[in-house]
Short mmCIF file of C-alpha atoms in Angstrom, two decimals:
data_model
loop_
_atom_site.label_atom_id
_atom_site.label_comp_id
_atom_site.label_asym_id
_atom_site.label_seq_id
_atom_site.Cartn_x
_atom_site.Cartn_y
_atom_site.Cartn_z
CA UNK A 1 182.42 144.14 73.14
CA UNK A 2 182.36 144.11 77.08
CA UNK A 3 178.99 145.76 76.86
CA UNK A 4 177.68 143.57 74.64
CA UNK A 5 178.38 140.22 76.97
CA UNK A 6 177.51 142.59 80.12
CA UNK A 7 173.51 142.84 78.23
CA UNK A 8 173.73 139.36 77.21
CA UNK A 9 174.40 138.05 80.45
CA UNK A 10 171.79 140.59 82.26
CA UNK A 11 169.09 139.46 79.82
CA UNK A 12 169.84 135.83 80.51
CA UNK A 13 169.67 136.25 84.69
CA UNK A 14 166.22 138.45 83.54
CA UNK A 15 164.77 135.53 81.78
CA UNK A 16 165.62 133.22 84.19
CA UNK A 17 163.99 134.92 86.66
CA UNK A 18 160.66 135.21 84.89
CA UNK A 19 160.55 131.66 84.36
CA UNK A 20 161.47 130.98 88.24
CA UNK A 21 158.25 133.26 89.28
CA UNK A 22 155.64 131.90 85.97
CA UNK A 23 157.34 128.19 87.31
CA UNK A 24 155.94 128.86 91.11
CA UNK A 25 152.77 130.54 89.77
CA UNK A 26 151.74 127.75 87.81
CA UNK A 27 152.37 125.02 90.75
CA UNK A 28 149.34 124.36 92.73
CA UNK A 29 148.70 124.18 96.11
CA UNK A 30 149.09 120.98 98.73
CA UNK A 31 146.11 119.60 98.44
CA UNK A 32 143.91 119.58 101.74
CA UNK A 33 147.00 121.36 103.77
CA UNK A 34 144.57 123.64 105.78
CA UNK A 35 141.27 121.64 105.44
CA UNK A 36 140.29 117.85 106.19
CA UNK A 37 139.89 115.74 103.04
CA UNK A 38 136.66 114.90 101.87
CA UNK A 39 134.54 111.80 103.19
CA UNK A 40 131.44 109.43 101.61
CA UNK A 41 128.53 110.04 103.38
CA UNK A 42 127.39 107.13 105.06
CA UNK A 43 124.01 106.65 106.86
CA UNK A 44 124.20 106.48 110.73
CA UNK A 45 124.47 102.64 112.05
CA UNK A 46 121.70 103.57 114.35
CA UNK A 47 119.36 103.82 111.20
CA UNK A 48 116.34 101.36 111.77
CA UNK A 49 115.80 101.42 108.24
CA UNK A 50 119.42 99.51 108.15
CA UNK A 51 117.98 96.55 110.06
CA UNK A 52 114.57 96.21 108.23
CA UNK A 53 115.53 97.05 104.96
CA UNK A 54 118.40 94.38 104.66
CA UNK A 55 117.25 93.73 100.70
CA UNK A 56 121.04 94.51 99.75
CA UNK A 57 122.56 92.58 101.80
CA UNK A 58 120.79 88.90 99.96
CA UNK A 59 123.58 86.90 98.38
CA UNK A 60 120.37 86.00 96.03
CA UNK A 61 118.87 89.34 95.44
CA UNK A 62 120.53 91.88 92.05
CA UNK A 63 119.41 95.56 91.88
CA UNK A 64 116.43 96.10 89.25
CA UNK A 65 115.27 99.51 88.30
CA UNK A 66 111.46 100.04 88.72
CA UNK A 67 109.71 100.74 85.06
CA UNK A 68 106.39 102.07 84.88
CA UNK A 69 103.75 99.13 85.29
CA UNK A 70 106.10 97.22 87.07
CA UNK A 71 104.15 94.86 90.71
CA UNK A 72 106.21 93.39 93.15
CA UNK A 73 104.39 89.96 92.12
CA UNK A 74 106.36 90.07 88.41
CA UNK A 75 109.31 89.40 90.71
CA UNK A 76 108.25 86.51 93.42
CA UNK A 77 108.90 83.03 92.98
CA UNK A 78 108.87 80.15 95.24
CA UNK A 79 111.65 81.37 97.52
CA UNK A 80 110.36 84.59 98.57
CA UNK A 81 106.57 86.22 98.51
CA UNK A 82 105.62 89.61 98.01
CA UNK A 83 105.19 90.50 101.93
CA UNK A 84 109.18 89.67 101.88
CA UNK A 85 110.17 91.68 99.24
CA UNK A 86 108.20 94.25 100.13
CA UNK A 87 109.72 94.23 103.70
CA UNK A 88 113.98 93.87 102.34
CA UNK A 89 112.79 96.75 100.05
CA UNK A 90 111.46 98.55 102.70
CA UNK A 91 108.23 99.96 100.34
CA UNK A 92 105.44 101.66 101.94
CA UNK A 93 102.72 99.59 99.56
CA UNK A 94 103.65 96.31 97.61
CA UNK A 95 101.10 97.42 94.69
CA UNK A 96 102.70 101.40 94.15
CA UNK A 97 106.23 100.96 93.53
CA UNK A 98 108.08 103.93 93.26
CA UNK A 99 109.13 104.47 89.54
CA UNK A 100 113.11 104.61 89.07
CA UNK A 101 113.45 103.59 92.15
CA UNK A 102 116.08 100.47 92.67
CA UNK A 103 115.17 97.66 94.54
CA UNK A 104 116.57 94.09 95.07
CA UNK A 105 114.84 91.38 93.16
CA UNK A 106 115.95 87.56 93.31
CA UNK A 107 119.03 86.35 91.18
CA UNK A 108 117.71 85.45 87.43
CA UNK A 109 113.92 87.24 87.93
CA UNK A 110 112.86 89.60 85.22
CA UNK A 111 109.78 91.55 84.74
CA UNK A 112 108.28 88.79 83.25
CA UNK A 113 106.65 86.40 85.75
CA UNK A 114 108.32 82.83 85.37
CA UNK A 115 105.32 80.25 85.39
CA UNK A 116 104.49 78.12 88.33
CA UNK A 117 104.64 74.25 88.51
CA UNK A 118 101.88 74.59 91.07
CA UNK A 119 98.25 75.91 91.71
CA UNK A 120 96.27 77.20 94.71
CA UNK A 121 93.55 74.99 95.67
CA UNK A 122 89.97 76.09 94.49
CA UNK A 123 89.69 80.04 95.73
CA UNK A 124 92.75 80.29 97.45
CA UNK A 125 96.24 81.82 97.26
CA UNK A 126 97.59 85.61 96.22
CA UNK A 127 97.09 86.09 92.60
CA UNK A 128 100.91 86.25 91.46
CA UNK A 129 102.34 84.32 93.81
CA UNK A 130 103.55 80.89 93.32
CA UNK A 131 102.05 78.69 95.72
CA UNK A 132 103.65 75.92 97.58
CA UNK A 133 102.83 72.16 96.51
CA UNK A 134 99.67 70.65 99.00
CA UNK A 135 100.32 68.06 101.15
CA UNK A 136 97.94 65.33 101.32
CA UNK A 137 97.10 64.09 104.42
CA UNK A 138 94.64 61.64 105.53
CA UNK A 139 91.56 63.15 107.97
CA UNK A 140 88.09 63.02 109.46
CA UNK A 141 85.52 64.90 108.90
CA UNK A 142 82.14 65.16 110.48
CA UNK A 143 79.47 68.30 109.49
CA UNK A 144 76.84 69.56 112.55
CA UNK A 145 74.24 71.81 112.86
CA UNK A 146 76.45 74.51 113.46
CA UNK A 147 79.93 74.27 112.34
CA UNK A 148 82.36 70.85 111.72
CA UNK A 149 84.79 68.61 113.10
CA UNK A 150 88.26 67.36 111.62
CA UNK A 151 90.79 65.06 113.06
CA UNK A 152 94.35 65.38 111.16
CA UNK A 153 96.39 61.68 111.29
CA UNK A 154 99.66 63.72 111.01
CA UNK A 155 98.98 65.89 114.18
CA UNK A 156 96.62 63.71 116.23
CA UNK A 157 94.30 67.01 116.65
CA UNK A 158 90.75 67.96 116.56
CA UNK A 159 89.91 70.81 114.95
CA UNK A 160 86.57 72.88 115.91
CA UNK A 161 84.98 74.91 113.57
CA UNK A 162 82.56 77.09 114.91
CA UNK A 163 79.51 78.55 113.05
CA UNK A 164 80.21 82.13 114.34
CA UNK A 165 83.51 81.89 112.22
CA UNK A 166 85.80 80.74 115.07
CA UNK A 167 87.97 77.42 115.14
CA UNK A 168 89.86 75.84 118.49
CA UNK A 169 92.64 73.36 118.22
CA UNK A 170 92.91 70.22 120.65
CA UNK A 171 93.96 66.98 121.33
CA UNK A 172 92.79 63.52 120.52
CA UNK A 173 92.93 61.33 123.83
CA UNK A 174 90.23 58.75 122.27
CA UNK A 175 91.80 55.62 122.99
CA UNK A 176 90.92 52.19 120.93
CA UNK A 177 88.12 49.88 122.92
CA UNK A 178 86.69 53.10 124.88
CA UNK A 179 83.03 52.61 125.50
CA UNK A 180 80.65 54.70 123.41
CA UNK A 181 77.85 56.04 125.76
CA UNK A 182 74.38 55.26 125.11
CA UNK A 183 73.11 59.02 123.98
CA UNK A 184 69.96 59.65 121.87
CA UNK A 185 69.88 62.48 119.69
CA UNK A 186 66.77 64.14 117.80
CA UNK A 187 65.68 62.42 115.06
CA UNK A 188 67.47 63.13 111.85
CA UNK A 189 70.79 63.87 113.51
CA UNK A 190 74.01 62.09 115.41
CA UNK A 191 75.72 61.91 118.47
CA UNK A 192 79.37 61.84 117.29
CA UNK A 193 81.66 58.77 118.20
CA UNK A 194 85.61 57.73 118.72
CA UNK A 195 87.36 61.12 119.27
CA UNK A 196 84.65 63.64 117.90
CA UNK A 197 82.45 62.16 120.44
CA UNK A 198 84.80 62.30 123.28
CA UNK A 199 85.87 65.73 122.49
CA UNK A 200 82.31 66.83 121.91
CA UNK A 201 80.97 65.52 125.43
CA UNK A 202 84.12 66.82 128.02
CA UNK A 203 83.76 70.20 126.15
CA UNK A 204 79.93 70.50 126.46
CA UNK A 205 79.48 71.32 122.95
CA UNK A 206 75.80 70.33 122.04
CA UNK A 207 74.79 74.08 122.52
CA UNK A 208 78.29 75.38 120.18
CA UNK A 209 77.95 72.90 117.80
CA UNK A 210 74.73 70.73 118.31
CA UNK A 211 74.46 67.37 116.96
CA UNK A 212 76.17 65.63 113.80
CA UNK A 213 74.64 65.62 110.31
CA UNK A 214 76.02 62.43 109.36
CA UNK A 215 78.39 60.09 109.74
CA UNK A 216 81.99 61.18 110.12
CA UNK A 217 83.55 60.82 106.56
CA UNK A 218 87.96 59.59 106.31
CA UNK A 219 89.42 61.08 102.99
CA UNK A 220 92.46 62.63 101.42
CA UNK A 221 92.69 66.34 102.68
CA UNK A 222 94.72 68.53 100.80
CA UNK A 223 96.92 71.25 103.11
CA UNK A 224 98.34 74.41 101.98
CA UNK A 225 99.90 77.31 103.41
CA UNK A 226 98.85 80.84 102.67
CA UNK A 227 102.67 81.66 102.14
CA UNK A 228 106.08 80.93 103.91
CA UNK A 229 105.01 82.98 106.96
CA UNK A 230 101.65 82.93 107.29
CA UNK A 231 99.60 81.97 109.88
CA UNK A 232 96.80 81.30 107.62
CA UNK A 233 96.57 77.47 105.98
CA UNK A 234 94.46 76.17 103.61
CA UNK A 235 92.47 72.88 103.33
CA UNK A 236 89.92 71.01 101.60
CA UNK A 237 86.81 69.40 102.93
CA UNK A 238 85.34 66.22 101.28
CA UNK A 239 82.93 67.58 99.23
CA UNK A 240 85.81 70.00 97.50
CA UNK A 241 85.44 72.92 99.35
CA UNK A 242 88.63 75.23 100.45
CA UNK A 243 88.92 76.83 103.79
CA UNK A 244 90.96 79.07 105.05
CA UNK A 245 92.37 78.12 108.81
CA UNK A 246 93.90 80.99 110.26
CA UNK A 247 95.75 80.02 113.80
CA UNK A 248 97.30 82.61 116.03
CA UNK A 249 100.98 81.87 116.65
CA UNK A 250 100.97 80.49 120.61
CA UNK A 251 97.07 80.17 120.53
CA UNK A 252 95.02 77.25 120.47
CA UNK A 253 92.55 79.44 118.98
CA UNK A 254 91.80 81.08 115.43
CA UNK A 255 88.84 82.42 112.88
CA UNK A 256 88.39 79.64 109.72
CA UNK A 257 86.31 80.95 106.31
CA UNK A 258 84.92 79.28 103.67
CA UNK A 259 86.24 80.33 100.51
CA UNK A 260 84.03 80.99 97.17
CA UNK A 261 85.00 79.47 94.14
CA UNK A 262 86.62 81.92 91.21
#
């Protein structure tokens, strides 16, 4: 009977022993004990894409998965042109977006264009973009043999539009009651008055610009700009023609173009 507890009792310490050694076996490891735990990746703070590409970081802009078909211009709206999505996106070419890419699109946008309240003048403007309303403003104009004048009431300036494609930006010191001098011109042409004519004679420009056609002509001149950063503007002449003004920033000096109807 002795025996028989004796085996009973050596098979139970056996057992328990087993279970003690399958019981550390089965327990794993510290986690990272001998090695550093692992990180996210994040690009350097250096990276110059980081302060370009900033599309993100717009409390307006939601991520949007490029489709095939899909142009920056099915995104743009009045707040933003293609030139600045193109630069928060950081895109090589605004007309080849990268397909699955994710880029940043305005709040609400879709790939269907929304459409605009407002037209380019006559020729103008980016076709998908939604232009910005013109502003009327009341000018002069006077054509000559080789280019045009225009005085704008809002800026007081004189703009000079050069046949060779050039334009210069200055000043109107006419002053009401100045005397007009006594010039004669061929016959068939003008010697420009007020401001045009002051202008014209302290810059010498009978050789630029030769004499006027006609008289100088007031009217409503419609101005808009090329888009929220660009340098170029357009206007309208009175016989409704658009031109395109293009004015370097910090330059009194430029190119203008005439543009063809579409």
């Amino acid at each position: 009977m002795l025996d028989f507890k004796r085996a009973c009792v050596l098979f139970i310490m056996l057992l328990a022993s087993v279970i003690a050694v399958s019981a550390q076996e089965a327990t794993p490891a510290i986690p990272f004990a001998d090695n550093p735990p692992p990180q996210q990746v994040i690009p350097p703070a250096d990276n110059p894409l980081q302060a370009e590409c900033s599309g993100f970081q717009g409390a307006n802009l939601v991520p949007y998965v490029v489709r095939a078909g899909d142009r920056l211009a099915d995104f743009v709206r009045n707040q933003v042109t293609v030139t600045q999505l193109a630069v928060l996106n950081c895109l090589d070419d605004p007309d080849a977006l990268p397909v699955g890419a994710v880029i940043f699109i305005p709040v609400g946008d879709s790939a269907t264009p929304a459409p605009c309240t407002t037209e380019w003048l006559p020729g103008a403007g980016v076709e998908g973009v939604c232009p910005s309303v013109p502003r009327v403003v009341f000018a002069v104009y006077q054509p000559f043999e080789n280019g045009a004048l225009i005085w704008f009431s809002d800026t007081q300036h004189i703009t000079i539009l050069y046949g060779n494609g050039r334009m210069e930006v200055w000043t109107d010191t006419f002053v009401e009651g100045m005397a007009e001098p006594a010039i004669s011109p061929p016959e068939g042409l003008r010697v420009p008055e007020r401001g045009f004519g002051v202008l014209w004679r302290a810059l010498d420009l009978v050789d630029a610009l030769g004499y006027a056609l006609e008289a100088e002509i007031g009217y409503d001149l419609l101005r808009q700009p090329a888009g929220s950063r660009s340098l170029t503007t357009y206007i309208t002449t009175p016989d409704a023609r658009t031109l395109a003004l293009t004015q370097f920033a910090g330059s009194d000096g430029g190119f203008w173009s005439e543009l063809a109807p579409r």
